[in-house]
């Protein structure tokens, strides 16, 4: 895993930790929730990209 692929995971962990420890106001919770959601979607997208790349490499090696 490259360093830039770990950034969304670390960012969502940091945002979730801040949300739990600091207890922001209700308006700020929406921003934190959107941030966490965006970082999770980015992480899932990178994981799917890695899986499809792996399948492509396996198919190429099989032939």
Short mmCIF file of C-alpha atoms in Angstrom, two decimals:
data_model
loop_
_atom_site.label_atom_id
_atom_site.label_comp_id
_atom_site.label_asym_id
_atom_site.label_seq_id
_atom_site.Cartn_x
_atom_site.Cartn_y
_atom_site.Cartn_z
CA UNK A 1 0.00 0.00 0.00
CA UNK A 2 1.35 3.40 -0.97
CA UNK A 3 1.36 6.25 1.54
CA UNK A 4 -1.33 8.20 -0.31
CA UNK A 5 -3.67 5.21 -0.16
CA UNK A 6 -3.48 5.24 3.65
CA UNK A 7 -4.44 8.93 3.91
CA UNK A 8 -8.23 8.36 3.64
CA UNK A 9 -8.13 5.67 6.33
CA UNK A 10 -6.05 7.83 8.67
CA UNK A 11 -8.23 10.85 7.94
CA UNK A 12 -11.45 9.03 8.74
CA UNK A 13 -9.93 7.65 11.94
CA UNK A 14 -8.78 11.13 12.97
CA UNK A 15 -12.16 12.70 12.18
CA UNK A 16 -14.01 9.99 14.08
CA UNK A 17 -11.67 10.37 17.06
CA UNK A 18 -12.22 14.14 17.10
CA UNK A 19 -15.97 13.62 16.88
CA UNK A 20 -15.94 11.24 19.85
CA UNK A 21 -13.48 13.18 22.03
CA UNK A 22 -14.45 16.80 21.34
CA UNK A 23 -18.24 16.42 21.01
CA UNK A 24 -18.82 19.15 18.40
CA UNK A 25 -22.10 21.01 18.03
CA UNK A 26 -24.87 19.54 15.91
CA UNK A 27 -23.88 21.67 12.89
CA UNK A 28 -20.27 20.52 13.09
CA UNK A 29 -21.35 16.88 13.39
CA UNK A 30 -22.84 17.07 9.91
CA UNK A 31 -19.52 18.25 8.49
CA UNK A 32 -17.63 15.48 10.30
CA UNK A 33 -20.14 12.90 9.07
CA UNK A 34 -19.78 14.10 5.48
CA UNK A 35 -15.98 14.08 5.81
CA UNK A 36 -15.95 10.54 7.17
CA UNK A 37 -18.37 9.41 4.45
CA UNK A 38 -16.23 10.93 1.71
CA UNK A 39 -13.05 9.36 3.08
CA UNK A 40 -14.72 5.96 3.41
CA UNK A 41 -15.98 6.15 -0.18
CA UNK A 42 -12.49 7.08 -1.33
CA UNK A 43 -11.03 4.13 0.62
CA UNK A 44 -13.58 1.74 -0.90
CA UNK A 45 -12.82 3.08 -4.36
CA UNK A 46 -9.09 2.51 -3.88
CA UNK A 47 -9.75 -1.02 -2.60
CA UNK A 48 -11.94 -1.83 -5.62
CA UNK A 49 -9.24 -0.43 -7.91
CA UNK A 50 -6.65 -2.71 -6.29
CA UNK A 51 -8.92 -5.76 -6.65
CA UNK A 52 -9.65 -5.08 -10.32
CA UNK A 53 -5.95 -4.52 -10.99
CA UNK A 54 -5.19 -7.84 -9.30
CA UNK A 55 -7.76 -9.65 -11.44
CA UNK A 56 -6.36 -8.02 -14.58
CA UNK A 57 -2.83 -9.09 -13.68
CA UNK A 58 -3.96 -12.64 -12.87
CA UNK A 59 -5.82 -12.87 -16.19
CA UNK A 60 -2.79 -11.54 -18.05
CA UNK A 61 -0.47 -14.04 -16.32
CA UNK A 62 -2.84 -16.93 -17.02
CA UNK A 63 -2.67 -16.38 -20.77
#
